[in-house]
Short mmCIF file of C-alpha atoms and ligand atoms in Angstrom, two decimals:
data_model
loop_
_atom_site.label_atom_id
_atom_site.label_comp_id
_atom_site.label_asym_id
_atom_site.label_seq_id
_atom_site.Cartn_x
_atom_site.Cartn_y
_atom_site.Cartn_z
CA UNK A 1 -2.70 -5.72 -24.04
CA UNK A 2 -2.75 -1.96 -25.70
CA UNK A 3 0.94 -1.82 -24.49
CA UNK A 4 2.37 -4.87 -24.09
CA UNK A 5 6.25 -4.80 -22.04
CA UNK A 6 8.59 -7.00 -23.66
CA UNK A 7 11.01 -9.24 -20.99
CA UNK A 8 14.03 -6.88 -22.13
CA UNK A 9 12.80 -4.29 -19.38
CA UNK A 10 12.31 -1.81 -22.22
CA UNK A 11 9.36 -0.05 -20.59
CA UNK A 12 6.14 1.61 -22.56
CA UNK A 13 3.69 3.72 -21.06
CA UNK A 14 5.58 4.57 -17.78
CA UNK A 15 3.48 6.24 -15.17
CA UNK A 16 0.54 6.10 -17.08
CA UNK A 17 -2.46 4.24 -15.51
CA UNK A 18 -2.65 0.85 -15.49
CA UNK A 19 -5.08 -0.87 -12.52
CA UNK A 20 -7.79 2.25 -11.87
CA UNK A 21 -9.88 1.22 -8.61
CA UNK A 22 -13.15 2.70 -8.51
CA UNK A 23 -15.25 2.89 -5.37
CA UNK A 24 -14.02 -0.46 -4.21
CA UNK A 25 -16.66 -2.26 -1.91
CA UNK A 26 -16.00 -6.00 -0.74
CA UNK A 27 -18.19 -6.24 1.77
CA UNK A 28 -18.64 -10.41 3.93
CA UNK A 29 -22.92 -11.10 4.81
CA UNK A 30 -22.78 -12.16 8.58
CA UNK A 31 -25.67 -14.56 8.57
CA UNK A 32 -28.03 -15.85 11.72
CA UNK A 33 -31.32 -17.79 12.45
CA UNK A 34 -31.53 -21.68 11.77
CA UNK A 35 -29.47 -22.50 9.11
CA UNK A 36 -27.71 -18.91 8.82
CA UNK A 37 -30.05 -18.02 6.50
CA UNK A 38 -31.25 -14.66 7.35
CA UNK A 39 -28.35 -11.99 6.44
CA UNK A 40 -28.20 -9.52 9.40
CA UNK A 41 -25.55 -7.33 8.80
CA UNK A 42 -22.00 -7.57 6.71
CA UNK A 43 -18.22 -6.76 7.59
CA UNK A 44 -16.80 -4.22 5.46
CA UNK A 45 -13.72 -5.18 4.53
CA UNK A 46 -13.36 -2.99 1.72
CA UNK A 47 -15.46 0.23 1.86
CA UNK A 48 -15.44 2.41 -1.16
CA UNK A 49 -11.36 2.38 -2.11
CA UNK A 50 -10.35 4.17 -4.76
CA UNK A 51 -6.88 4.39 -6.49
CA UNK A 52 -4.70 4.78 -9.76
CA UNK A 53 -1.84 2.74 -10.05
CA UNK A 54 0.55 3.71 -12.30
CA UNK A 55 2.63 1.34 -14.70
CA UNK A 56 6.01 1.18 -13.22
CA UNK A 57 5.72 2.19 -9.88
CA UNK A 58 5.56 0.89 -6.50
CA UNK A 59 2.38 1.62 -4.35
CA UNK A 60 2.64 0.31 -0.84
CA UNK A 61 -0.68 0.08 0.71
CA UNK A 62 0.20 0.00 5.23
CA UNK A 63 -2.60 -0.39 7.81
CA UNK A 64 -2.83 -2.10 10.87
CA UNK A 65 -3.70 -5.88 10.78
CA UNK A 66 -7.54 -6.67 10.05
CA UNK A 67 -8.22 -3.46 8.17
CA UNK A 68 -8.72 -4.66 4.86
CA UNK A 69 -5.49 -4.67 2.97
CA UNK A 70 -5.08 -8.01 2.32
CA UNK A 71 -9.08 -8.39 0.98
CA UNK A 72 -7.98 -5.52 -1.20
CA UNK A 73 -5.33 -6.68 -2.97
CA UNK A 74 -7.47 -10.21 -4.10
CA UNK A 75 -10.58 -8.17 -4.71
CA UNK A 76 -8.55 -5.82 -6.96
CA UNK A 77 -7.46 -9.25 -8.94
CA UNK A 78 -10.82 -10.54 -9.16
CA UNK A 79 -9.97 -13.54 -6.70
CA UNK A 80 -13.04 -12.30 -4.98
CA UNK A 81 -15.95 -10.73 -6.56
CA UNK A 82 -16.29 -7.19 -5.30
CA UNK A 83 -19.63 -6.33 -3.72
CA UNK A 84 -19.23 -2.99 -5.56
CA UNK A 85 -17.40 -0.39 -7.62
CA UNK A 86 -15.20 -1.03 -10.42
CA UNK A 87 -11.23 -2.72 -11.15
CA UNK A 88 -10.10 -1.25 -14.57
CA UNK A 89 -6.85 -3.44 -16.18
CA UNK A 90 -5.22 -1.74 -18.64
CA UNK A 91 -8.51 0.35 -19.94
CA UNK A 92 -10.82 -3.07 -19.66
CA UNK A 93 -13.13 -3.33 -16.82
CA UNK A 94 -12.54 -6.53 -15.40
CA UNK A 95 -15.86 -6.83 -13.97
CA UNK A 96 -17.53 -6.55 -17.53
CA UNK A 97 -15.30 -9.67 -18.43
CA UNK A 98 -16.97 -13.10 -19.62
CA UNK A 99 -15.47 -16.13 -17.43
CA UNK A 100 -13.42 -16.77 -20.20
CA UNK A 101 -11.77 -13.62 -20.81
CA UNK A 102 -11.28 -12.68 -17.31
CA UNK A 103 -9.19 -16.37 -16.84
CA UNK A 104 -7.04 -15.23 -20.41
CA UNK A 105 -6.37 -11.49 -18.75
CA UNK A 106 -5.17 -13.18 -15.83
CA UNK A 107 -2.09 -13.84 -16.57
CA UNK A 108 -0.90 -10.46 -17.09
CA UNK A 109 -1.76 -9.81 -12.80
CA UNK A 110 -0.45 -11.96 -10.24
CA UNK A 111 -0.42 -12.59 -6.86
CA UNK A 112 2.82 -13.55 -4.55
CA UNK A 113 1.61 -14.51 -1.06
CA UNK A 114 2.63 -13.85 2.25
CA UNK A 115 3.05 -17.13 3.36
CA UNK A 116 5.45 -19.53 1.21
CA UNK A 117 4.96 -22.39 3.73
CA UNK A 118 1.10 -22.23 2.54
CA UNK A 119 0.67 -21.04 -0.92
CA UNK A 120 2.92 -24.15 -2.56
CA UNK A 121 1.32 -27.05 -2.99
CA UNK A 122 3.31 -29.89 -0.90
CA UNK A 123 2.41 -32.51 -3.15
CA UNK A 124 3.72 -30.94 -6.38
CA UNK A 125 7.63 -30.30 -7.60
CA UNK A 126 8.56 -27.24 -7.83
CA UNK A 127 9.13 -27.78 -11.89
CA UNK A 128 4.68 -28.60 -11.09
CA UNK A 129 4.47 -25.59 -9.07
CA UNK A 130 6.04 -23.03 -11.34
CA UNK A 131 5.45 -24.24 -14.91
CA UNK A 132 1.58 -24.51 -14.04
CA UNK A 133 0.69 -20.88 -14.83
CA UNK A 134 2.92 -21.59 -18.27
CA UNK A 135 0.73 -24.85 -18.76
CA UNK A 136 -2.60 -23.19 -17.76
CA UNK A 137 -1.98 -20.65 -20.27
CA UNK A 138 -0.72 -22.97 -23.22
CA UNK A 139 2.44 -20.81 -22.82
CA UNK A 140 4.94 -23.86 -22.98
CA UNK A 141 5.06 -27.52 -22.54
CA UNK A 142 7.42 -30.28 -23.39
CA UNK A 143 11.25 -29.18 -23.40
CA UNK A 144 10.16 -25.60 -23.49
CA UNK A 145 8.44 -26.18 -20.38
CA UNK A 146 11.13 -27.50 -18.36
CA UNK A 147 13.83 -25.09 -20.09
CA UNK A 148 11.40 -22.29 -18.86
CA UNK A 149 11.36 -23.23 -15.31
CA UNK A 150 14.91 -23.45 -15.28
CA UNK A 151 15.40 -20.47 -16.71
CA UNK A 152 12.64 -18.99 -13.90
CA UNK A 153 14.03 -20.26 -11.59
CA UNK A 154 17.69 -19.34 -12.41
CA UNK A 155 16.18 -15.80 -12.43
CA UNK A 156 15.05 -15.61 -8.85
CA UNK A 157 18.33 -17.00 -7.59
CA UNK A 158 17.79 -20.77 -7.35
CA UNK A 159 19.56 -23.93 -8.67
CA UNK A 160 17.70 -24.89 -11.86
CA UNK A 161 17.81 -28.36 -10.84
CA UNK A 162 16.19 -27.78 -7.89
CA UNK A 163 12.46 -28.54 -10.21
CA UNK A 164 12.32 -31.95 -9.31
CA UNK A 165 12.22 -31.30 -5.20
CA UNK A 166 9.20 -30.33 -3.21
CA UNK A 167 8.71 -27.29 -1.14
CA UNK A 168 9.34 -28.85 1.83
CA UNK A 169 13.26 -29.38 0.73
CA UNK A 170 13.57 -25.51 0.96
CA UNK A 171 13.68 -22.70 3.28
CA UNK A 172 11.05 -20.04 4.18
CA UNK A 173 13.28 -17.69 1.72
CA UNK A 174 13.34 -20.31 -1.23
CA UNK A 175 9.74 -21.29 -0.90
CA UNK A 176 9.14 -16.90 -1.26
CA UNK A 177 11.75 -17.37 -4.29
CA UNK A 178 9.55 -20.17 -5.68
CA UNK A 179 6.70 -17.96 -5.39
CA UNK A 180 8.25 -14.93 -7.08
CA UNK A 181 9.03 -17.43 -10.10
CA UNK A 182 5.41 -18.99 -10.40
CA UNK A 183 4.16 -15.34 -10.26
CA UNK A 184 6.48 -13.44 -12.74
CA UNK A 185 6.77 -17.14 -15.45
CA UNK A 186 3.60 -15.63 -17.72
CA UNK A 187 5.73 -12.31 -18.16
CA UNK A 188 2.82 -10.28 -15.88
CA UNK A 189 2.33 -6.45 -16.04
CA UNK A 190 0.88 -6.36 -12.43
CA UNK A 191 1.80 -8.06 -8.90
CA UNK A 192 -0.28 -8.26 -5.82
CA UNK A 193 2.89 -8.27 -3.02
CA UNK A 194 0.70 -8.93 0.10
CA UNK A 195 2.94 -8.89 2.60
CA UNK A 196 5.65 -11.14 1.22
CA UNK A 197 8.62 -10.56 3.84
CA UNK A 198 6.72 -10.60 6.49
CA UNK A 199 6.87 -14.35 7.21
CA UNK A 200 10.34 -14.58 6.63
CA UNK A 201 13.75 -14.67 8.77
CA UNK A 202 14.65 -11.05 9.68
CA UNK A 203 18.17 -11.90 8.21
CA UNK A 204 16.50 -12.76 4.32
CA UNK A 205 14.07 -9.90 4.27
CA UNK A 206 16.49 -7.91 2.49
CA UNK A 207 17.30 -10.32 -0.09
CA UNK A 208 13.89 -11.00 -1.01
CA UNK A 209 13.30 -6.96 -1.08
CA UNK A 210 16.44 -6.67 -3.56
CA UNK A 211 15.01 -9.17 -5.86
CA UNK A 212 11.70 -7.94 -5.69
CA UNK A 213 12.97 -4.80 -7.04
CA UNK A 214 15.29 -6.40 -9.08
CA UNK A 215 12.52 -7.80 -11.02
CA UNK A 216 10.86 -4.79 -11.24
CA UNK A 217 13.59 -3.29 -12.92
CA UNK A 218 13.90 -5.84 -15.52
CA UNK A 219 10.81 -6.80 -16.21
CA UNK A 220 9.22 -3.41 -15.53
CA UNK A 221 6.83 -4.40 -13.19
CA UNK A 222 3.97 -2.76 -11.86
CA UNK A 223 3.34 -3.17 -7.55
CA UNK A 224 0.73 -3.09 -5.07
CA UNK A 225 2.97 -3.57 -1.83
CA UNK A 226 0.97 -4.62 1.06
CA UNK A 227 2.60 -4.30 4.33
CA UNK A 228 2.02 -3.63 8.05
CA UNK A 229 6.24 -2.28 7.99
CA UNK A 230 6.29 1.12 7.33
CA UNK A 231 9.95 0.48 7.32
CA UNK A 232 9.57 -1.75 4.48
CA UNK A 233 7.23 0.31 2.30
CA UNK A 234 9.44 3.72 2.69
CA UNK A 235 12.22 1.67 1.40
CA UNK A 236 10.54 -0.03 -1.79
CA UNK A 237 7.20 2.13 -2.54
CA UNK A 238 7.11 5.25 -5.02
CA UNK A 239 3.67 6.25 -3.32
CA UNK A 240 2.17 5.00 0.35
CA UNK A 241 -1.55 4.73 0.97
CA UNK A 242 -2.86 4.76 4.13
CA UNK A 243 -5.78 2.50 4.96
CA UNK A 244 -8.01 2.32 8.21
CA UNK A 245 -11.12 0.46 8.39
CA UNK A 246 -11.47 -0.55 5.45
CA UNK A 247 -10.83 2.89 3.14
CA UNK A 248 -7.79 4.62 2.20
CA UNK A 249 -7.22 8.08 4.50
CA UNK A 250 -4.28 9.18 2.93
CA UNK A 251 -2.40 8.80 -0.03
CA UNK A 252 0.99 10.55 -1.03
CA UNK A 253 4.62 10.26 -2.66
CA UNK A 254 6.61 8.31 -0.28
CA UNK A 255 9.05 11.61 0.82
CA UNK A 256 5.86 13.58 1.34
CA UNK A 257 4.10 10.88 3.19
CA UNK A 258 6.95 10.09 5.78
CA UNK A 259 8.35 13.40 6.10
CA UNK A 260 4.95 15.52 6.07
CA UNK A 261 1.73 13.58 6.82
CA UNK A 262 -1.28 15.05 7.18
CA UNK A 263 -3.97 12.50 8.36
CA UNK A 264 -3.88 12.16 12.27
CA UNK A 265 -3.86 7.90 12.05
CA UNK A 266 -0.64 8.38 9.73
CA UNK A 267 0.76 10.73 12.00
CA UNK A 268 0.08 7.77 14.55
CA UNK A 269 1.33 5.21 12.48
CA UNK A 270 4.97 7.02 11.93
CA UNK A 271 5.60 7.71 15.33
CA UNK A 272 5.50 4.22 16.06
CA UNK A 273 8.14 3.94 13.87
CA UNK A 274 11.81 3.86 15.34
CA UNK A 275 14.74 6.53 13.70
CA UNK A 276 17.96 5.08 13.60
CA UNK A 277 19.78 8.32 14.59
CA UNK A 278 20.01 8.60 18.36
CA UNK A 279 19.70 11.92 18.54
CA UNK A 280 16.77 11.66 16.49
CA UNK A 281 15.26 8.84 18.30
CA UNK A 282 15.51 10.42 21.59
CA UNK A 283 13.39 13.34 20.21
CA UNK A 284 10.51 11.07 18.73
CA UNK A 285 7.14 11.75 19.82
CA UNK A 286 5.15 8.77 20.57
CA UNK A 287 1.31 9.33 19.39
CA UNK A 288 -0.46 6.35 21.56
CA UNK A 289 -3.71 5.23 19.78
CA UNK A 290 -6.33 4.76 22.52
CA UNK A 291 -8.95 1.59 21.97
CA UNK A 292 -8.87 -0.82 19.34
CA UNK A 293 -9.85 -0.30 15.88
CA UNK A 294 -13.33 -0.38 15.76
CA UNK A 295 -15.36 -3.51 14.17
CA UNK A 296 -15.71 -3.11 10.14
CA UNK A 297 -19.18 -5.02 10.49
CA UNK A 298 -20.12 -2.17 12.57
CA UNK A 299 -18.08 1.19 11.55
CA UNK A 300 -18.30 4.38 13.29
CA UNK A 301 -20.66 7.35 11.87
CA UNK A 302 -18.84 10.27 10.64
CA UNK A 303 -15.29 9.64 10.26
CA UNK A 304 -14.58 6.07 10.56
CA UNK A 305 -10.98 7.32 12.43
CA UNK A 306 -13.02 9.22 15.59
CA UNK A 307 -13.22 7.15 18.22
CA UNK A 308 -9.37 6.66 18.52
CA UNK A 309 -8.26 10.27 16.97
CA UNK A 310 -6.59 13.09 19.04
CA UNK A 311 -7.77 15.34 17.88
CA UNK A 312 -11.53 14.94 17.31
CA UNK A 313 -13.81 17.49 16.83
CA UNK A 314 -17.40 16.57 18.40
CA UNK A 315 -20.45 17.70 16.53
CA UNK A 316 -18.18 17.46 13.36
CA UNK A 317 -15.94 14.37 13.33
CA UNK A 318 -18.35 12.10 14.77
CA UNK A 319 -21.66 13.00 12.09
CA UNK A 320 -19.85 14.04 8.70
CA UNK A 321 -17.84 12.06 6.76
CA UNK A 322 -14.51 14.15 5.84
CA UNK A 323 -14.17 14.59 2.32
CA UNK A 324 -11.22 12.75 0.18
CA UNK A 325 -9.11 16.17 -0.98
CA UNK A 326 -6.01 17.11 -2.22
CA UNK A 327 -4.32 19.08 0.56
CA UNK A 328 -0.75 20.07 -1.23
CA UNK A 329 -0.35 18.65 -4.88
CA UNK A 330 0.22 14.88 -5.09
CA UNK A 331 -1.01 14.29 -1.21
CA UNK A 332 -4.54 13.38 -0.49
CA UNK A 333 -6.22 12.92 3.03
CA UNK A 334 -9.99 12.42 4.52
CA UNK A 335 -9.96 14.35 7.10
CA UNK A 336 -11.92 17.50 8.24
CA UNK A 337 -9.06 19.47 10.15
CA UNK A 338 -5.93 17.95 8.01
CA UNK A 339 -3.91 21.56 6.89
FE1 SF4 B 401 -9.66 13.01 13.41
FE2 SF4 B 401 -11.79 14.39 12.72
FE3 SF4 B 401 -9.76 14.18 11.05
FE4 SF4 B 401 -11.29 12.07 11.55
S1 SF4 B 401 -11.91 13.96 10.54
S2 SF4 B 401 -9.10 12.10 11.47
S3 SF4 B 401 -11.75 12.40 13.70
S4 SF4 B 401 -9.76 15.19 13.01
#
């Protein structure tokens, strides 16, 4: 890596670029006819997203369920091959990467799940589960190995003699801890959080937050948050994007985002959210969303956001696609009447 972080949190290179998304496209053939072989459409999951994260920071990425976060964040690691566009790590196109390479640049992104009950293997130990990414990349073995793991696992708040035990010996919280470890043991620049609370007991949401950022902290991490809780992603994000049907509408510093947005489906989102002043609360203006989302193997014309927004324009919103601009410094909306 052109600037490697060392585990001391001392942190190079600090808001400069590190993943650069490019026109984004993952989009899922719908097949028909006798043996599904004829394609006759595709659902776009992921239609056209482009973003700069920046090494350090937090971006959370919020959307209602089935919009395309989720495909996102594991067609930004390469865990699925994008239809389209581009996923730059670090100033190396990942897409341009032999087999080979791609598996050896892996280990500097990572991936922590949203489920812990269903991303550990219930057949391995938990010494299996997180010194495999070590093993895979002939980082340790032996001694070193298991003094790794403990020292892993020691890190994210566990007993380090917990490695011999299986998953199923542990709560929903210490199967999320397990995760963190296996994802953050190759010392990775980049995490993939796709919605990693959301599974969990109200009561340990917290904790897993604080070590999240913890983590960050120490080991200078680099996020993608992926959440449905705009609660959550005010609380731990530097910058919020906004995604609906399967492209980013808005995209802002957090502050600026919650306390000034511009696109009419953020507006939407936030009001939905509840203020824990009273007074406040009492005031809150509910924006009801009519409809469902509409289907991303069939999206709207125009802007994909018309057939629910309030304030559509006809003979504008529903034929031209709003341009992606930059409305006040920093803040960035698609949207033909956002001011
Ligand atoms: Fe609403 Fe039109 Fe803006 Fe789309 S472009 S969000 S339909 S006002």
């Amino acid at each position: 890596m052109s600037e490697r972080i060392e585990a001391n949190g001392k942190a190079n290179g600090k808001g400069k670029p590190l993943v650069e998304i490019k026109n984004l496209k993952k989009y899922f053939p719908i097949h028909q006819g006798l043996l599904f072989q004829r394609q006759v459409g595709a659902v776009k999951a992921v239609d056209g997203v482009s973003l700069t994260i920046r090494r350090g920071e937090t971006l959370g990425l919020v959307g209602e369920s089935g919009c395309g976060k989720s495909t996102t964040g594991r067609t930004i690691l390469h865990l699925q091959r994008p239809t389209d566009g581009e996923v730059v790590f670090d100033g190396q196109p990942l897409g341009k990467l032999a087999p080979n390479d791609l598996r050896r640049m892996r280990r500097h992104f990572q991936m922590i799940f949203q489920d812990p009950y269903a991303s550990l293997n219930p057949r391995m130990t938990v010494g299996d589960i997180v010194g495999e990414p070590l093993q895979v990349h002939g980082l340790a073995k032996g001694r070193a190995l298991t003094e790794r793991v403990q020292e892993l696992l020691r890190t994210v708040g566990l007993d380090p003699y917990f490695v011999s035990r299986y998953p199923h010996e542990f709560s929903g919280g210490q199967r999320q801890r397990i995760g963190i470890a296996r994802a953050i043991a190759v010392h990775p620049d980049f995490i993939v959080c796709d919605e990693p609370i959301s599974a969990l007991d109200v009561s340990i949401r917290a904790q897993i937050l604080n070590l999240l950022e913890a983590l960050q902290q120490q080991f200078n991490l680099t996020y993608l948050f992926i959440a449905h809780d705009l609660a959550v992603v005010r609380h731990i994000s530097d910058r919020v994007a906004v995604m609906y049907l399967g492209k980013i509408v808005e995209l802002a510093d957090r502050d600026a985002l919650y306390e000034n947005p511009k696109h009419p489906y953020t507006k939407a989102l936030l009001s939905a959210v509840p203020i824990p002043s009273p007074k406040v609360e009492r005031k809150r203006e509910r924006i009801i969303l009519t409809g469902d989302a509409p289907s991303p193997a069939n999206p709207p014309a125009g802007c994909p956001f018309h057939t629910r927004c309030p304030i559509m324009q006809k003979g504008l919103c529903n034929v031209q696609v709003p341009e992606w601009r930059e409305i006040v410094p920093g803040q960035w909306v698609s949207c033909h009447l956002a001011t």
